[in-house]
mmCIF file with all atom_site columns, C-alpha atoms in Angstrom:
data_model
loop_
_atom_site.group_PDB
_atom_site.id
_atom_site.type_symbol
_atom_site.label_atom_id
_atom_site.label_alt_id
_atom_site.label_comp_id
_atom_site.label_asym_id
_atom_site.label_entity_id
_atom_site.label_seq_id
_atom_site.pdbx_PDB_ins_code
_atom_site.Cartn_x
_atom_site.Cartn_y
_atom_site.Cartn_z
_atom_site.occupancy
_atom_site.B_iso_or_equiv
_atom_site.pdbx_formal_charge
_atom_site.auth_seq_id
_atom_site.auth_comp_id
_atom_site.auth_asym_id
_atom_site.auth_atom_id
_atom_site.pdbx_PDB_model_num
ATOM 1   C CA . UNK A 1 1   ? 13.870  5.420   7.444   1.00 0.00 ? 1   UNK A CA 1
ATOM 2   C CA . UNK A 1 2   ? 11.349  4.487   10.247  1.00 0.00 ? 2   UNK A CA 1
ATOM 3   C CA . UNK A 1 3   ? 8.040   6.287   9.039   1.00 0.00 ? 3   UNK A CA 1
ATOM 4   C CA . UNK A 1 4   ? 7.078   4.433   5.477   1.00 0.00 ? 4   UNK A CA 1
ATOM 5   C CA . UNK A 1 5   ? 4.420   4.522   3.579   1.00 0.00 ? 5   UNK A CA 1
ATOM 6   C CA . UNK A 1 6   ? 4.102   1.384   0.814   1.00 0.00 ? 6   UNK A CA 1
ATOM 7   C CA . UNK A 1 7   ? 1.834   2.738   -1.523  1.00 0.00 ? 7   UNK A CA 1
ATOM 8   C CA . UNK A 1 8   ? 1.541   1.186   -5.635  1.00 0.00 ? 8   UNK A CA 1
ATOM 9   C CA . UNK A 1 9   ? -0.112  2.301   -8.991  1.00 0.00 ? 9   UNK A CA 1
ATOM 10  C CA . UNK A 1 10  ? -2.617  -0.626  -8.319  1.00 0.00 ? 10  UNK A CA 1
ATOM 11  C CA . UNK A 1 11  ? -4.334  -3.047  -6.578  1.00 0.00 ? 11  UNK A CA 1
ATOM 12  C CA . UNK A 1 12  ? -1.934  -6.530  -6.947  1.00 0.00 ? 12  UNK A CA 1
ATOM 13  C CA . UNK A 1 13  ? 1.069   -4.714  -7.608  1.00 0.00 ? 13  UNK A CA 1
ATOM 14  C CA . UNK A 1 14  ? 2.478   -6.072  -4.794  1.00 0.00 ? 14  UNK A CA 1
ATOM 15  C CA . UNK A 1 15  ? 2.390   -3.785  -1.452  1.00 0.00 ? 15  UNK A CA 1
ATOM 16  C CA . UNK A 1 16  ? 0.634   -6.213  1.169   1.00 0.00 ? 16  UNK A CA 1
ATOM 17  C CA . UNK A 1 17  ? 4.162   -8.371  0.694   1.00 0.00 ? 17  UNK A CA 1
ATOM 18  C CA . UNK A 1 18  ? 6.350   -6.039  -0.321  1.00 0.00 ? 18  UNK A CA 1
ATOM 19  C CA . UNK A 1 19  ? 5.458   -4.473  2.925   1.00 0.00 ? 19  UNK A CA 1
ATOM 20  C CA . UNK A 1 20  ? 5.685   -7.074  5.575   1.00 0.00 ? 20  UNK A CA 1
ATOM 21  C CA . UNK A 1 21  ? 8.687   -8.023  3.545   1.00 0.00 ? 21  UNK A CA 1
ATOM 22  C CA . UNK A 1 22  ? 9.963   -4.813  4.452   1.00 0.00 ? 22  UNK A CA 1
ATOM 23  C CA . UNK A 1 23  ? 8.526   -4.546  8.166   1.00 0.00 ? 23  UNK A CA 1
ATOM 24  C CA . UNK A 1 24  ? 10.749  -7.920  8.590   1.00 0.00 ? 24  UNK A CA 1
ATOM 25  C CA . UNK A 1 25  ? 14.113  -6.732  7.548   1.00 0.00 ? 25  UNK A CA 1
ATOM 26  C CA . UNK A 1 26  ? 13.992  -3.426  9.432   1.00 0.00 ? 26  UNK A CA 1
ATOM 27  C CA . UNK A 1 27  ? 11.722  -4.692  12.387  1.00 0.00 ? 27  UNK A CA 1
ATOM 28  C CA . UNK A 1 28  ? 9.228   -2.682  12.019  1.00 0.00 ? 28  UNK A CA 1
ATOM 29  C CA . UNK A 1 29  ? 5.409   -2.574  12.712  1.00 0.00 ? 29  UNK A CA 1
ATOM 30  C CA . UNK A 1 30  ? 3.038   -3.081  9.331   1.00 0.00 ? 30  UNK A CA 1
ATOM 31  C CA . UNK A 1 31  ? -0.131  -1.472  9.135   1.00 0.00 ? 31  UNK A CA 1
ATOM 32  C CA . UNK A 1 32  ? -2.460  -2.731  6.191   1.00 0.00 ? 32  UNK A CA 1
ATOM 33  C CA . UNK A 1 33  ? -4.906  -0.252  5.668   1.00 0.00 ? 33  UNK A CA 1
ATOM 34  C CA . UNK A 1 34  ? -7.383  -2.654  4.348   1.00 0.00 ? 34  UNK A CA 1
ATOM 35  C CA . UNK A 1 35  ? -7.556  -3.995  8.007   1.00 0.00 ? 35  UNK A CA 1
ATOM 36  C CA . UNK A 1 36  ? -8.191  -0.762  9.387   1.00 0.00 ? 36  UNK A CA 1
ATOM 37  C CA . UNK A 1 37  ? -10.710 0.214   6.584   1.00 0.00 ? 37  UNK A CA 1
ATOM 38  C CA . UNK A 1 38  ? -12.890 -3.130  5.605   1.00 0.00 ? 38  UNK A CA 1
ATOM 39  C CA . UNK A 1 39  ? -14.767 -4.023  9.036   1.00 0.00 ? 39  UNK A CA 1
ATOM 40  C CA . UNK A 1 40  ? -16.376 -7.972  8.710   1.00 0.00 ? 40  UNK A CA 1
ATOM 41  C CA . UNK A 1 41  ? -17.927 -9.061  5.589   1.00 0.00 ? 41  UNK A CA 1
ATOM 42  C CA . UNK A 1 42  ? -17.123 -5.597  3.563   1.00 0.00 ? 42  UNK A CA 1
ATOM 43  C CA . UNK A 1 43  ? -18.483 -2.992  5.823   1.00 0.00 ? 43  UNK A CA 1
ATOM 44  C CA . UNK A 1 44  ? -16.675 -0.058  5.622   1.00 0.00 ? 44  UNK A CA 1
ATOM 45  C CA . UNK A 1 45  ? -15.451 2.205   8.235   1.00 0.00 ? 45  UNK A CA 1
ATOM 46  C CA . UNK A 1 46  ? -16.478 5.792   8.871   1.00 0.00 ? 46  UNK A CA 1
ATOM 47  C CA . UNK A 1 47  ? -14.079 8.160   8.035   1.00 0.00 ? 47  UNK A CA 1
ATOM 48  C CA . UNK A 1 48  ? -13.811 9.458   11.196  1.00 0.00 ? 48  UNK A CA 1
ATOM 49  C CA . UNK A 1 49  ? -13.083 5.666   12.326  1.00 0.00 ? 49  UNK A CA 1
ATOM 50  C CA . UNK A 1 50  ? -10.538 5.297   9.543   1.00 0.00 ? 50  UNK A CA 1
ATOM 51  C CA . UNK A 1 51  ? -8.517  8.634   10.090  1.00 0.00 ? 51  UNK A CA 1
ATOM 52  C CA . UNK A 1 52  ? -8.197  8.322   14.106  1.00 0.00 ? 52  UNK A CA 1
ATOM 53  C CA . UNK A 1 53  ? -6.761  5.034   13.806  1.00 0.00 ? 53  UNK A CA 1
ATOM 54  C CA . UNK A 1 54  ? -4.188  6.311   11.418  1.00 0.00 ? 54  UNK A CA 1
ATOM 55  C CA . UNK A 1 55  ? -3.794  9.610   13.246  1.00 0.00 ? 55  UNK A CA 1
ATOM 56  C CA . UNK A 1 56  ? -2.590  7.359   16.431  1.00 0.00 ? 56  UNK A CA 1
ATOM 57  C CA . UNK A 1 57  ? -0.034  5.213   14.100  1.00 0.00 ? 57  UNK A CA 1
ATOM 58  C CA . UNK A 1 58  ? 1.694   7.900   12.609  1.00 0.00 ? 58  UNK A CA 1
ATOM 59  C CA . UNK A 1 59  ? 2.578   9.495   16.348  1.00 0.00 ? 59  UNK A CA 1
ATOM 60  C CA . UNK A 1 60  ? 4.418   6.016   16.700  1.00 0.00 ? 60  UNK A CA 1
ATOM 61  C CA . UNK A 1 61  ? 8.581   6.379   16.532  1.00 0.00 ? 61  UNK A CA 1
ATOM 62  C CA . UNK A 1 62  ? 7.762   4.013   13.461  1.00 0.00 ? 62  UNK A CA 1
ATOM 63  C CA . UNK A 1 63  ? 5.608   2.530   10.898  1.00 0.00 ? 63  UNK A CA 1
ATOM 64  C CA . UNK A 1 64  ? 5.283   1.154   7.810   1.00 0.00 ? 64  UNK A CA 1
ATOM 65  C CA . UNK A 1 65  ? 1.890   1.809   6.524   1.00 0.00 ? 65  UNK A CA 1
ATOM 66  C CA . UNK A 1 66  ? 0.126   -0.346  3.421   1.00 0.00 ? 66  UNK A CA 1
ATOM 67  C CA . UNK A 1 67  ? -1.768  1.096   1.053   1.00 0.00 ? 67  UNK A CA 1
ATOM 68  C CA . UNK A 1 68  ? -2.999  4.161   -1.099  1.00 0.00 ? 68  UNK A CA 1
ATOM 69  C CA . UNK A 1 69  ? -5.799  5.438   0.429   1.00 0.00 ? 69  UNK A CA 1
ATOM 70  C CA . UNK A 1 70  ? -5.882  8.843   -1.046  1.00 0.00 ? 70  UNK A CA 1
ATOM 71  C CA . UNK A 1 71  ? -8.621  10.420  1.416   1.00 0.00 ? 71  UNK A CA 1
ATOM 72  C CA . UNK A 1 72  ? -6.124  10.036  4.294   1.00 0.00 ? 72  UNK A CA 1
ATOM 73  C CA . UNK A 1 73  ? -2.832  10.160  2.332   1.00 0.00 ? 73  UNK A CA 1
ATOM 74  C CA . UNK A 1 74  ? -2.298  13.764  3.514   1.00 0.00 ? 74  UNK A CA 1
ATOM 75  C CA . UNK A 1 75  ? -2.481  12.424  7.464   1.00 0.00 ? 75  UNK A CA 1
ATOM 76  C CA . UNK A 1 76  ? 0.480   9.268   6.501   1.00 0.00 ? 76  UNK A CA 1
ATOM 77  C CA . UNK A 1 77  ? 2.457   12.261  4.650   1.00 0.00 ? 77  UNK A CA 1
ATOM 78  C CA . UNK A 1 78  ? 3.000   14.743  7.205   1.00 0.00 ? 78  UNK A CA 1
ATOM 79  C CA . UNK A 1 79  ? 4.872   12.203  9.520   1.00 0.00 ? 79  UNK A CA 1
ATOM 80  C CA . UNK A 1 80  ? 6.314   9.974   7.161   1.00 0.00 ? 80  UNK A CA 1
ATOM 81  C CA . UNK A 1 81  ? 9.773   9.959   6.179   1.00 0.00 ? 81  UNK A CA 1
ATOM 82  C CA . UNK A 1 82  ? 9.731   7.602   3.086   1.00 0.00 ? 82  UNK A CA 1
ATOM 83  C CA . UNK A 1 83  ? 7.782   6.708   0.594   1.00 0.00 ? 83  UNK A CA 1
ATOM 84  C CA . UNK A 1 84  ? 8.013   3.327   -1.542  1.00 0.00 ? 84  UNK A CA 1
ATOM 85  C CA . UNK A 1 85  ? 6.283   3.387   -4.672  1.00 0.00 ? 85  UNK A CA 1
ATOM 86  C CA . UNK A 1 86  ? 5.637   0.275   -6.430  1.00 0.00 ? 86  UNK A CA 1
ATOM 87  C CA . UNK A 1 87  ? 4.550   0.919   -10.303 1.00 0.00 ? 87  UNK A CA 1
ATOM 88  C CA . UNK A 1 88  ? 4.340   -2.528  -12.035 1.00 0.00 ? 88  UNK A CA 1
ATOM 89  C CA . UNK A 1 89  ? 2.794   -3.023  -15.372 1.00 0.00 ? 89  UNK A CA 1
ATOM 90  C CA . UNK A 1 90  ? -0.833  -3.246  -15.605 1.00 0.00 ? 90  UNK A CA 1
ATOM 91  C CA . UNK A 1 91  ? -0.819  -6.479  -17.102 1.00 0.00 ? 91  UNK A CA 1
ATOM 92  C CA . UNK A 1 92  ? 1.309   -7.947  -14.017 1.00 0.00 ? 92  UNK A CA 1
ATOM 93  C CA . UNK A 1 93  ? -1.338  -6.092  -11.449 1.00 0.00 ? 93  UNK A CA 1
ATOM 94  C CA . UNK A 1 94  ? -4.128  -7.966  -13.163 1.00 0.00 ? 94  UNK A CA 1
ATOM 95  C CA . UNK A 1 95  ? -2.303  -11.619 -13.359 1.00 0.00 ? 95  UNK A CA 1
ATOM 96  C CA . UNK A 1 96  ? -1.297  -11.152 -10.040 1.00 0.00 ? 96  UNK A CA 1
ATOM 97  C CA . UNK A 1 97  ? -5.092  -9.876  -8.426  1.00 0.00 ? 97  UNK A CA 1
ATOM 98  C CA . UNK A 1 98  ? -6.539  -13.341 -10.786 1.00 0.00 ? 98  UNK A CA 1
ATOM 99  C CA . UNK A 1 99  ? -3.809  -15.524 -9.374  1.00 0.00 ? 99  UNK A CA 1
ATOM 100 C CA . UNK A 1 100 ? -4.909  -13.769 -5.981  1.00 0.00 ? 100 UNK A CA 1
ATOM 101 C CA . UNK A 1 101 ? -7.897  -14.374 -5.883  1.00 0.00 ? 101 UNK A CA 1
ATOM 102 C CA . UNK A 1 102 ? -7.705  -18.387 -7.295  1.00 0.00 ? 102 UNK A CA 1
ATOM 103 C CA . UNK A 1 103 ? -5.288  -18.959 -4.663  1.00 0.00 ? 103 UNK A CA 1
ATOM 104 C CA . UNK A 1 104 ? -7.719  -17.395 -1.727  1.00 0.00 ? 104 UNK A CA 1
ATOM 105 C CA . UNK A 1 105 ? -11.205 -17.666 -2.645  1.00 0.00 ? 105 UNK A CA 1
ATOM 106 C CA . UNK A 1 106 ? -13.187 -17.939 0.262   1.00 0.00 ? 106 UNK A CA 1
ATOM 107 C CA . UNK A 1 107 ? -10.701 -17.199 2.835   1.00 0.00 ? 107 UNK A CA 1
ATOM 108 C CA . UNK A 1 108 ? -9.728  -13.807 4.168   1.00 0.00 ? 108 UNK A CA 1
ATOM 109 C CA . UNK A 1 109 ? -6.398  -12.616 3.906   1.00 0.00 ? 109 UNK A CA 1
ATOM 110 C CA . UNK A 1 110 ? -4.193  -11.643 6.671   1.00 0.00 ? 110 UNK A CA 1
ATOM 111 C CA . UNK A 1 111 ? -3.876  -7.811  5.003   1.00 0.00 ? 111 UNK A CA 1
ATOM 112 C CA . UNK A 1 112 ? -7.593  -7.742  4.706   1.00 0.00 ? 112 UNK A CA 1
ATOM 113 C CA . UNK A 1 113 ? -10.172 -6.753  7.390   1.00 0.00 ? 113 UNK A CA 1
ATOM 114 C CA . UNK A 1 114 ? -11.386 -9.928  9.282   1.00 0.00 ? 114 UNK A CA 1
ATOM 115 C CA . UNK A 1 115 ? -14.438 -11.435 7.453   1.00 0.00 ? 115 UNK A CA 1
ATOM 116 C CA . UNK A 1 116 ? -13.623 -9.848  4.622   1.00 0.00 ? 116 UNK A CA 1
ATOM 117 C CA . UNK A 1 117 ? -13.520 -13.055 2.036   1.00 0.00 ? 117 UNK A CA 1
ATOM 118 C CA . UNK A 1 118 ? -11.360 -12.544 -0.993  1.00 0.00 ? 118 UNK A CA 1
ATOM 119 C CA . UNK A 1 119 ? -13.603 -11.927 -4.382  1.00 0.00 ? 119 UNK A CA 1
ATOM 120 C CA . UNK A 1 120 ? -12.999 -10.259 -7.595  1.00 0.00 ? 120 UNK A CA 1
ATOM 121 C CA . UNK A 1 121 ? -15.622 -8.936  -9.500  1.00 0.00 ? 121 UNK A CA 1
ATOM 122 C CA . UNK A 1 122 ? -16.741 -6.429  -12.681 1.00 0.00 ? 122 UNK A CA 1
ATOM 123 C CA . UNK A 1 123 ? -16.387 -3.493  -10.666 1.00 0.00 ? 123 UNK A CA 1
ATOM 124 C CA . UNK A 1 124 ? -12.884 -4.438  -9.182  1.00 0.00 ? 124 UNK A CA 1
ATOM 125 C CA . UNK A 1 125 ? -11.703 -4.834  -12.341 1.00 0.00 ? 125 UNK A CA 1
ATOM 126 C CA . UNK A 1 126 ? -13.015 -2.264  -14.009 1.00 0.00 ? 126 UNK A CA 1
ATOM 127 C CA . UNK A 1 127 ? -11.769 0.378   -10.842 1.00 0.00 ? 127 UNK A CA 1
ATOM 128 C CA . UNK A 1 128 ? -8.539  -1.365  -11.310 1.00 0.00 ? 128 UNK A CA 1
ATOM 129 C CA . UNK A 1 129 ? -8.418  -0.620  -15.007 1.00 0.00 ? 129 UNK A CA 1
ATOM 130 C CA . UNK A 1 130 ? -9.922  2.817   -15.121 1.00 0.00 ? 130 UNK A CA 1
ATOM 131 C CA . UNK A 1 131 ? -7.834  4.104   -12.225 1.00 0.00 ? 131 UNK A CA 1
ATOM 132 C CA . UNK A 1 132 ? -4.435  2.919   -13.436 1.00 0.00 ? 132 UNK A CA 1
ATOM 133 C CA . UNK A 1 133 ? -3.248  5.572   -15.599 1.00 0.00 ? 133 UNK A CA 1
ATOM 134 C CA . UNK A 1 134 ? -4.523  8.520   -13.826 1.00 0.00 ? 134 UNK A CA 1
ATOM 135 C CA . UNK A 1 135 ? -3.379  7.041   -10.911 1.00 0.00 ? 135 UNK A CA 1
ATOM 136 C CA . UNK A 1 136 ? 0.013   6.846   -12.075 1.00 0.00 ? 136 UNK A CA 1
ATOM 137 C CA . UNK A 1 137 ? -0.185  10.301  -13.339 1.00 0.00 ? 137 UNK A CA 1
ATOM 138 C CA . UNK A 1 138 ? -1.120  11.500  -9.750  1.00 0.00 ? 138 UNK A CA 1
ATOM 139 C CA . UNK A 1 139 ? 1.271   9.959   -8.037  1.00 0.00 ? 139 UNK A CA 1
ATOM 140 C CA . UNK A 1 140 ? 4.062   11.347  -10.349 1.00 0.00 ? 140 UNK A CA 1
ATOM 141 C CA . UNK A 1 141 ? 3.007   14.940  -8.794  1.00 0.00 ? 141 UNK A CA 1
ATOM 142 C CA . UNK A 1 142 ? 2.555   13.771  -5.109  1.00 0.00 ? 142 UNK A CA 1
ATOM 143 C CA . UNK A 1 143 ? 5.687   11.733  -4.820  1.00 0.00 ? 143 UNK A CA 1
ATOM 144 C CA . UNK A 1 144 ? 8.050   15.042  -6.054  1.00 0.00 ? 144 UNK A CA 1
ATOM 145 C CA . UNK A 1 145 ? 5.454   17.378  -3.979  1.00 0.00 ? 145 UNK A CA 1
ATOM 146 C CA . UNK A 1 146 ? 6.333   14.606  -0.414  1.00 0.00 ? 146 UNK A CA 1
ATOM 147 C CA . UNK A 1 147 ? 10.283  15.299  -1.612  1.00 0.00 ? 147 UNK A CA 1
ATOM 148 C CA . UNK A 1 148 ? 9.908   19.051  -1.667  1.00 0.00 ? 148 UNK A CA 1
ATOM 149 C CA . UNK A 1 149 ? 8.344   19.053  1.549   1.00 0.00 ? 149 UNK A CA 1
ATOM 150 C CA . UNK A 1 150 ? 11.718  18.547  3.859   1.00 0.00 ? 150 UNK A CA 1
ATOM 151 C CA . UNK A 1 151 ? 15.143  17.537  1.483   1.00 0.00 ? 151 UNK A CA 1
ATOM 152 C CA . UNK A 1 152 ? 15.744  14.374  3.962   1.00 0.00 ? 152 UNK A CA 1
ATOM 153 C CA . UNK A 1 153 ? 12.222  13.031  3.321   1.00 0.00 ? 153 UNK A CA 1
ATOM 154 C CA . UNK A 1 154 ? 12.699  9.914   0.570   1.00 0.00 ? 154 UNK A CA 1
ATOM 155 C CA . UNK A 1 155 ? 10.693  8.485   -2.373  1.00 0.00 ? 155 UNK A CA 1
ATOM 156 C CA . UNK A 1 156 ? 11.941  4.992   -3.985  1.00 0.00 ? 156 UNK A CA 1
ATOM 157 C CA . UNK A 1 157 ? 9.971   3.952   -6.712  1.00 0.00 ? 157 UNK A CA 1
ATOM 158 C CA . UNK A 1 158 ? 10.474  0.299   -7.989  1.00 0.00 ? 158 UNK A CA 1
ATOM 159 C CA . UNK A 1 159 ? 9.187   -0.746  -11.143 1.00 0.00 ? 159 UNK A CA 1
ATOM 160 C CA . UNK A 1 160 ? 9.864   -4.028  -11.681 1.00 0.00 ? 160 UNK A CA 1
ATOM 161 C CA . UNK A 1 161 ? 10.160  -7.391  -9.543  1.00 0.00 ? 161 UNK A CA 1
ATOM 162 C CA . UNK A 1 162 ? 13.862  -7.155  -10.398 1.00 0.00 ? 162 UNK A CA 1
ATOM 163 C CA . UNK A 1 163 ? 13.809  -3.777  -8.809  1.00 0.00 ? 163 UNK A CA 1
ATOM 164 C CA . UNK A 1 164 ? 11.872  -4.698  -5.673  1.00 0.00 ? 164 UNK A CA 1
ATOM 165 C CA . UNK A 1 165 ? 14.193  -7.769  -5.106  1.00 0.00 ? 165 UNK A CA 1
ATOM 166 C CA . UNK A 1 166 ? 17.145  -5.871  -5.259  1.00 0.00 ? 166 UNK A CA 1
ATOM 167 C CA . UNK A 1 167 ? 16.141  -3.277  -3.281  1.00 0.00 ? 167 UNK A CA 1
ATOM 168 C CA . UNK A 1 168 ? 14.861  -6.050  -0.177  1.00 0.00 ? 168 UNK A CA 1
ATOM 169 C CA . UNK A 1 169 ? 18.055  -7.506  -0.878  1.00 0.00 ? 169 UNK A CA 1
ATOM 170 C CA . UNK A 1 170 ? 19.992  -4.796  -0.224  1.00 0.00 ? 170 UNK A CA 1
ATOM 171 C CA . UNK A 1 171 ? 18.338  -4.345  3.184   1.00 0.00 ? 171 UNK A CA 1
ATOM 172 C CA . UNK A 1 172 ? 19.664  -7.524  4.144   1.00 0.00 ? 172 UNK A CA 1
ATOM 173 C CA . UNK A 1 173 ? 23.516  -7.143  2.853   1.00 0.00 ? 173 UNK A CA 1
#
């Protein structure tokens, strides 16, 4: 396990810590997306940008990458060796994206792109909302498609914060 992607059903499900979490028990490297994607004050890369930077990560020896990303998932897939899936209830991924956002507003994040102050809004909520389910639909058919790929490539979804304690726990036994 060296080449991980940390990818969830939502946004505030918990990948940003869950992954550098993760990058600290196994010492390795975290790459938050959002870093590589928001440029200063919500400016988004270009896709070309966006998909070279992640084409150089995933030649590393490792990596833990952050984030879903779909329109580059296929470039974080062929190299990676494990996926973590977080799938928390709705309701949790919208407590925790308010209690986010109280605890941050005006500042930037360290998993966000610099200048990129934290704010919620209609459409953030309502992409978070409407993108749930079929999300978690999707993901169903990619995450058994990544297994079939090569039989040592592995998918651990975690589905509760019992489960993701546990399984951070277990890294450290």
């Amino acid at each position: 396990m060296n080449r991980i992607m940390v990818m969830g059903v939502s946004a505030g499900v918990g990948k940003s810590t869950f992954a550098r979490t993760l990058g600290q028990s196994l010492t390795i490297q975290v790459y938050h997306l959002d870093t590589i994607y928001w440029k200063p004050n919500w400016i988004e890369a270009s896709s070309e940008e966006f998909s070279a930077r992640q084409q150089e990560i995933v030649l590393l020896d490792s990596w833990i990458t952050e984030g879903n990303y779909n329109s580059t998932y296929s470039i974080r897939m062929a190299k990676a060796d494990t996926i973590i899936y977080l799938e928390l209830p709705l309701i949790i991924c919208l407590y925790r994206v308010f209690k986010r956002w109280m605890t941050n507003i005006g500042k930037t994040r360290p998993d966000m792109g610099e200048g990129c102050k934290e704010k919620l809004d209609y459409q953030f909520l309502k992409f978070i909302c409407t993108t749930y389910y079929p999300r978690k639909k999707m993901m169903k058919s990619k995450l058994q498609a990544f297994k079939e790929i090569d039989s040592e490539n592995r998918v651990i979804t975690l589905k509760s914060k019992k489960d993701i304690h546990s399984y951070l726990d277990s890294l450290n036994t």
